[in-house]
mmCIF file of C-alpha atoms in Angstrom:
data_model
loop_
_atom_site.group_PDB
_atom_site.id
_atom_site.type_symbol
_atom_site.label_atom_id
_atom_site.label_comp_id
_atom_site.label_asym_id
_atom_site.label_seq_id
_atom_site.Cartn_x
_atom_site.Cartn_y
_atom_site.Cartn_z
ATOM 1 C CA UNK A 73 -25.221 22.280 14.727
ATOM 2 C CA UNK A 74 -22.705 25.206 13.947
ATOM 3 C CA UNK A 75 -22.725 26.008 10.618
ATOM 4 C CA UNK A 76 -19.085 27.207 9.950
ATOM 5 C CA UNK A 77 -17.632 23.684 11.530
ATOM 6 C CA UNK A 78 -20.635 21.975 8.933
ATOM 7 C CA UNK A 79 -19.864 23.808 6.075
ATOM 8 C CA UNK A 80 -16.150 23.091 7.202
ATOM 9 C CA UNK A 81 -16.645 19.456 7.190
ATOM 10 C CA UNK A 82 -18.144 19.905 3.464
ATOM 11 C CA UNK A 83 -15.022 22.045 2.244
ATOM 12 C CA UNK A 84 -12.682 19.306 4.014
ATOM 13 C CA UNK A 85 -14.904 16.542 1.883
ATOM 14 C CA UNK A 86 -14.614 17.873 -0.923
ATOM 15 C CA UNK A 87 -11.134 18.872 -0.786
ATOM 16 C CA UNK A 88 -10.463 15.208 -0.133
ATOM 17 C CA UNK A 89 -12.536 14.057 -3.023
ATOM 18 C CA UNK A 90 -10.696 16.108 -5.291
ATOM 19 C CA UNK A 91 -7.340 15.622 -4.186
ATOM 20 C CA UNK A 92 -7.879 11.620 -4.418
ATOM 21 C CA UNK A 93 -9.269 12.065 -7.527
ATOM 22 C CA UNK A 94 -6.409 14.207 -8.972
ATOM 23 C CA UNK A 95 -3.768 11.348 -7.444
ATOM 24 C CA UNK A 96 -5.312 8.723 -9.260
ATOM 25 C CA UNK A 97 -5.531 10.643 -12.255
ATOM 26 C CA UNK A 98 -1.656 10.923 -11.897
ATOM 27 C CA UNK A 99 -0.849 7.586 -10.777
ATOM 28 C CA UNK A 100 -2.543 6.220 -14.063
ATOM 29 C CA UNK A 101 -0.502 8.710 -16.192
ATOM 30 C CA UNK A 102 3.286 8.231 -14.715
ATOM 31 C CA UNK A 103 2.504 4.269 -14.346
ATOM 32 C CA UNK A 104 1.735 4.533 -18.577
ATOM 33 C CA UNK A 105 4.870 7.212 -18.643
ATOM 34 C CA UNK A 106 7.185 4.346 -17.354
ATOM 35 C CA UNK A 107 5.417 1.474 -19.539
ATOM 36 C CA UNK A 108 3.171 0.188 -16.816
ATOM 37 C CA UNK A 109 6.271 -2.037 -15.958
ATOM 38 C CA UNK A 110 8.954 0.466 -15.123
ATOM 39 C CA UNK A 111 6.581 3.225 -13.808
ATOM 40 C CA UNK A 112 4.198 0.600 -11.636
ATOM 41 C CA UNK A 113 6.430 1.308 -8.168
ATOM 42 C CA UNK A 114 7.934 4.942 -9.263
ATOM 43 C CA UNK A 115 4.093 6.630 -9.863
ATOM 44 C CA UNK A 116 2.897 4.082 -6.529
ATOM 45 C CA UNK A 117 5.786 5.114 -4.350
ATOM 46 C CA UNK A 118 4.889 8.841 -5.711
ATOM 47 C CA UNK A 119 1.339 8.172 -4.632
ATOM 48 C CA UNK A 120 1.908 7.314 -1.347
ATOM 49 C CA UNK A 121 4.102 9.950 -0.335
ATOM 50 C CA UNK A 122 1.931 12.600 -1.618
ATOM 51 C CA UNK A 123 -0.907 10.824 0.484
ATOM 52 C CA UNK A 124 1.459 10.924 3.678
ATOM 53 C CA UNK A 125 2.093 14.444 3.506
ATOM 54 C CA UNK A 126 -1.937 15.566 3.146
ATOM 55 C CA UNK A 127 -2.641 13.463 5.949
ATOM 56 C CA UNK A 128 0.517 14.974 7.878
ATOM 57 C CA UNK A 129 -1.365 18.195 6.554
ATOM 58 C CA UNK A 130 1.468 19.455 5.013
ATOM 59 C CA UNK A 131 -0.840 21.071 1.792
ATOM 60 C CA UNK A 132 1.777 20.010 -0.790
ATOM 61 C CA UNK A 133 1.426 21.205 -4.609
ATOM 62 C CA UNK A 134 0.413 17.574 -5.718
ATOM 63 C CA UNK A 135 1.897 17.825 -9.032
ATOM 64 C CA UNK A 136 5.145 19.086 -8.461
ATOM 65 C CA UNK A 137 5.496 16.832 -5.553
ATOM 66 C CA UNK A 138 4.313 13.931 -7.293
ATOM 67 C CA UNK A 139 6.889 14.359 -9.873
ATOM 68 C CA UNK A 140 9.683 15.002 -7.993
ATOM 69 C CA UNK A 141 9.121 11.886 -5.992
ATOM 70 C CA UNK A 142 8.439 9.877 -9.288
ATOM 71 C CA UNK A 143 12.238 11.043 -10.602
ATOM 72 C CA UNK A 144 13.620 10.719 -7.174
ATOM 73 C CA UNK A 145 12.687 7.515 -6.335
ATOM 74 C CA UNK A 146 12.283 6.147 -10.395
ATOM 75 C CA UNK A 147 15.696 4.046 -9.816
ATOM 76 C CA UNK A 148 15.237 2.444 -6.043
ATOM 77 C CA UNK A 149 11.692 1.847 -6.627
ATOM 78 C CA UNK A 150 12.300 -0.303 -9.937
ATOM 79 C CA UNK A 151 14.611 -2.761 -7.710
ATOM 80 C CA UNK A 152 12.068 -3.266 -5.088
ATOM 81 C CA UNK A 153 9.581 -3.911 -8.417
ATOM 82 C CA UNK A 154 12.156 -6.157 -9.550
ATOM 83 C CA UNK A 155 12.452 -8.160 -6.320
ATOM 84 C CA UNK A 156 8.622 -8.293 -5.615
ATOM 85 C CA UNK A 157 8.491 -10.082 -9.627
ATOM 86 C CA UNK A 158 10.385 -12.496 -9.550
ATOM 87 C CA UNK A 159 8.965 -13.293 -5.917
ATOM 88 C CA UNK A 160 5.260 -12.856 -7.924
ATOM 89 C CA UNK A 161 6.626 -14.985 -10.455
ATOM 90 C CA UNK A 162 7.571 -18.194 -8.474
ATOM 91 C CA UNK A 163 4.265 -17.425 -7.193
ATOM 92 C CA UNK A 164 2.564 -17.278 -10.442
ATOM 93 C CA UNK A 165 4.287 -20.357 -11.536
ATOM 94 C CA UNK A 166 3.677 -22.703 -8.554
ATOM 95 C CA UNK A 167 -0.352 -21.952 -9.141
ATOM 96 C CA UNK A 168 0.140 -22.338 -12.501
ATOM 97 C CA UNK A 169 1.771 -26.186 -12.125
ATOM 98 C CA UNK A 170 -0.828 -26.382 -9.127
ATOM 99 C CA UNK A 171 -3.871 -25.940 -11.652
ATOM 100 C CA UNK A 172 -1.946 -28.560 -14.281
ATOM 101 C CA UNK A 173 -1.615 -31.200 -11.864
ATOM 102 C CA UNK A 174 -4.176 -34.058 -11.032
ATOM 103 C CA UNK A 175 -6.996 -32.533 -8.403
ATOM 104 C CA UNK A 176 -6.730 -35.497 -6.174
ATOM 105 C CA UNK A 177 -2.728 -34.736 -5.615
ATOM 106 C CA UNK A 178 -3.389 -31.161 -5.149
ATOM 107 C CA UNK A 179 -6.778 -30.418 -3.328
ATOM 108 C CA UNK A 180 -4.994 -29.380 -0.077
ATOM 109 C CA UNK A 181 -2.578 -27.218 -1.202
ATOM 110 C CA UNK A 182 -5.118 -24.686 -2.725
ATOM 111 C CA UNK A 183 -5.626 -23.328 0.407
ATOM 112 C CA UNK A 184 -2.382 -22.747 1.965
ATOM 113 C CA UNK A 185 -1.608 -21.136 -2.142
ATOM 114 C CA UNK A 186 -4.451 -18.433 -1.796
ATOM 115 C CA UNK A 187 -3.009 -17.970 1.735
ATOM 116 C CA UNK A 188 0.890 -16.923 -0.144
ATOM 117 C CA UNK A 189 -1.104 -15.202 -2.557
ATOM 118 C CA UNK A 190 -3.000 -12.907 0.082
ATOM 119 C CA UNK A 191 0.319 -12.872 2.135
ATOM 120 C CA UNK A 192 2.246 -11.727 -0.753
ATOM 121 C CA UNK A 193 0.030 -8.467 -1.865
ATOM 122 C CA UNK A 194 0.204 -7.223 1.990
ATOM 123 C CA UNK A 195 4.034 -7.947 1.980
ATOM 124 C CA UNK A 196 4.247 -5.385 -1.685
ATOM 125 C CA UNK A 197 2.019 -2.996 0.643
ATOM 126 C CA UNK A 198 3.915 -3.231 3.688
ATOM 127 C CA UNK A 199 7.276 -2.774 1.590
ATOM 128 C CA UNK A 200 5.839 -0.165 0.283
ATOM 129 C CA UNK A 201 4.689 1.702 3.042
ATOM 130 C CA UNK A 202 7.827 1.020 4.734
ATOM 131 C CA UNK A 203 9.987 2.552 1.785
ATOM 132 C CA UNK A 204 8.513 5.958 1.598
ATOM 133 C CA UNK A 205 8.694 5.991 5.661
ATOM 134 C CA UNK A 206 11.931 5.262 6.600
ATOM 135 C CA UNK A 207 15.011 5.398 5.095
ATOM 136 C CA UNK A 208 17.102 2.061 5.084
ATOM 137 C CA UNK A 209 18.763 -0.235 2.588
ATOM 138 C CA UNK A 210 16.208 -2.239 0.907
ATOM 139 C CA UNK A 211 16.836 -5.734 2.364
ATOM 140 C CA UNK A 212 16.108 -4.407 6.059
ATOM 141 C CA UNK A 213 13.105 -2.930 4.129
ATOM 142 C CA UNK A 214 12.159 -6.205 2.867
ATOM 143 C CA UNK A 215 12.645 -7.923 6.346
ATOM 144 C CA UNK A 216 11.367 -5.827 8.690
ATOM 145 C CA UNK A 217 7.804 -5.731 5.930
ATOM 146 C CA UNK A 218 7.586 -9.347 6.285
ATOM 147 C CA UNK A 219 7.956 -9.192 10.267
ATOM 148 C CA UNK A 220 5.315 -6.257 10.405
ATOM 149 C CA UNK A 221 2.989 -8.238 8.032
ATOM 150 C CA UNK A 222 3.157 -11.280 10.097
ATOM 151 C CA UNK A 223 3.649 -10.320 13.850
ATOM 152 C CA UNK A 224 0.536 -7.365 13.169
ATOM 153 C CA UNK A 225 -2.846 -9.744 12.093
ATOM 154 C CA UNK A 226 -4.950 -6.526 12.816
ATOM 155 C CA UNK A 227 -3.233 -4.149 11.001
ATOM 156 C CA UNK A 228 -3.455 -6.921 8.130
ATOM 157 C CA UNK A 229 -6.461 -7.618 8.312
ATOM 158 C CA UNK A 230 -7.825 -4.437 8.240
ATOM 159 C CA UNK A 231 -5.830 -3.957 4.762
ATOM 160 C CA UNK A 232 -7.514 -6.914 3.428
ATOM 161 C CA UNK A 233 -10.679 -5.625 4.527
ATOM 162 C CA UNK A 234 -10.276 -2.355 3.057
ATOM 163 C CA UNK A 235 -8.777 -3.781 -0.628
ATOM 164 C CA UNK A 236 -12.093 -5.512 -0.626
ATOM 165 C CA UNK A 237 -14.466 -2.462 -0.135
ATOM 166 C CA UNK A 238 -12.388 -0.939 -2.724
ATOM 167 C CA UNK A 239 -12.703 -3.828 -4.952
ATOM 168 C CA UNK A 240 -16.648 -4.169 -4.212
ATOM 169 C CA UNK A 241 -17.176 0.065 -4.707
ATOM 170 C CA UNK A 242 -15.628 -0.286 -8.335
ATOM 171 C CA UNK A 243 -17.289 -3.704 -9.403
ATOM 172 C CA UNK A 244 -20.791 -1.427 -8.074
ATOM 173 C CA UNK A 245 -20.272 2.139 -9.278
ATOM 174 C CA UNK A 246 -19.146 1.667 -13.270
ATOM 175 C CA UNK A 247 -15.898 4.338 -14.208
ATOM 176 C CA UNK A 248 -15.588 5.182 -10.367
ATOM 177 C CA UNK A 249 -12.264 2.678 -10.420
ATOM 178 C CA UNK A 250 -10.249 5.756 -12.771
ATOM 179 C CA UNK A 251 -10.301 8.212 -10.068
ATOM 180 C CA UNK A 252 -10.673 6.521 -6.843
ATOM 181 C CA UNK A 253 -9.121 3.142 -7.159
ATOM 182 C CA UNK A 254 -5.006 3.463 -6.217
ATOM 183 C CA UNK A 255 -5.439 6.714 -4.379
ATOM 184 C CA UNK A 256 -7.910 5.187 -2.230
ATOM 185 C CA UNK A 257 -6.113 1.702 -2.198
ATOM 186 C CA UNK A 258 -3.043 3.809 -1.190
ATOM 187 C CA UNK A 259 -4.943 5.531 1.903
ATOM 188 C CA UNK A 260 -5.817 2.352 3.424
ATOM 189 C CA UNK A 261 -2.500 1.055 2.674
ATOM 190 C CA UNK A 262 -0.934 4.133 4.807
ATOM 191 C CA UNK A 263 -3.700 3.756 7.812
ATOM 192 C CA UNK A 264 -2.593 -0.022 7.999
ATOM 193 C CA UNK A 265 1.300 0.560 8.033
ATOM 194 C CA UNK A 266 0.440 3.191 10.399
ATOM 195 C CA UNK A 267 -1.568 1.353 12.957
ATOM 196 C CA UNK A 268 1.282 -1.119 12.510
ATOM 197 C CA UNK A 269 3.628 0.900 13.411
ATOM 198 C CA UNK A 270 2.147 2.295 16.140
ATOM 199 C CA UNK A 271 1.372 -1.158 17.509
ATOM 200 C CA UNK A 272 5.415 -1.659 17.723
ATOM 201 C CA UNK A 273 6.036 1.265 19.292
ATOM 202 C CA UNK A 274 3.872 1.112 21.903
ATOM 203 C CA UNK A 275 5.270 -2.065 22.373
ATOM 204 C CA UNK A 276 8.853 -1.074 22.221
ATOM 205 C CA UNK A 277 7.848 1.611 24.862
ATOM 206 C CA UNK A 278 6.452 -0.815 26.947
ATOM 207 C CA UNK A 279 9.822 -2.928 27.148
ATOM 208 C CA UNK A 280 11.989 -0.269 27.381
ATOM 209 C CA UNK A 281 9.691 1.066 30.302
ATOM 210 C CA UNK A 282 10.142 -2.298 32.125
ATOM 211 C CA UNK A 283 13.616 -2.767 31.628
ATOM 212 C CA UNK A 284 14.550 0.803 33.264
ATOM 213 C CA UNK A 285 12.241 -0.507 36.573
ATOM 214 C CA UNK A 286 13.980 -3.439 36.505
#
């Protein structure tokens, strides 16, 4: 084995480690800064576009970057929070009258509920994936999310997958959830998206490829 790429690897590790750990760190912080409600989508959105420029390798100075995105994007972000709530909420409240009502009239529809549920948390991570990756008006944001999420299972599934390591790791390792939960959250988040998107465009390429032979 050659040492320098090993001891390499370790630096590159470790530098990860750190850097995730530092994010979360921060991502706790600015959501508290905004009152958990108006700093939820400002200090994720922040997050994630710190975490697409390290694994662009771009070596950004994570503070300063993660504030400036955290004031840039403070205003934009809130409205996509404020959609995505009262979408939660009708969510919240159908599960909540679902739960009230006799079990016998509302067995079957427990099922397809989780199913909105699990669909609704990948549409907030597709959204925002989306936001910090291209720049559009929100409502084309909003659609083309819910196409990605439903025309790319994979992709989907392997966020799913990933949320539940996550969740598993933290329920396991006590106090590991205040460095590494949203900063790792938010790198599976990004791989997803980005498998995604590659997905389309490979697709795209293929059409476009077949309509200049034909």
């Amino acid at each position: 084995m050659n040492l320098g790429t090993f001891s390499g690897g370790i630096f590159s590790f470790c530098n990860w480690f750190y850097r995730l750990a530092y994010l979360n760190i921060l991502w706790i912080g600015f959501t508290m800064l905004g009152a958990i409600i108006f700093g939820f989508f400002p200090a994720s959105v922040a997050l994630l576009s710190v975490l697409r420029q390290l694994i662009q390798k771009k070596e950004p100075v994570i503070f300063s970057t993660f504030w400036g995105y955290y004031k840039q994007e403070f205003k934009n972000s809130n409205k996509i929070g404020l959609i995505v709530g009262i979408i939660g909420c009708l969510v919240i409240i159908n599960l909540f009258f679902l739960q009230q009502s006799p079990i016998n009239q509302t067995q079957w529809l427990v099922y397809p509920m989780i199913m909105i549920s699990c669909m609704y948390v990948l549409f907030i991570c597709y959204l925002l994936a989306s936001f910090i990756t291209f720049e559009q008006t929100i409502p084309k944001h909003i659609k083309n999310s819910i196409l990605i999420m439903l025309y790319n299972p994979m992709p989907s599934l392997f966020m799913i997958f990933g949320f539940a390591a996550v969740y598993y790791g933290i329920t396991w390792i006590p106090g590991i959830g205040f460095f590494f939960s949203a900063s790792v959250l938010g790198l599976v988040i990004l791989s997803s998206a980005t498998l995604a998107y590659q997905k389309i465009e490979k697709k795209q390429l293929q059409l476009s490829n077949q309509a200049t032979n034909n």
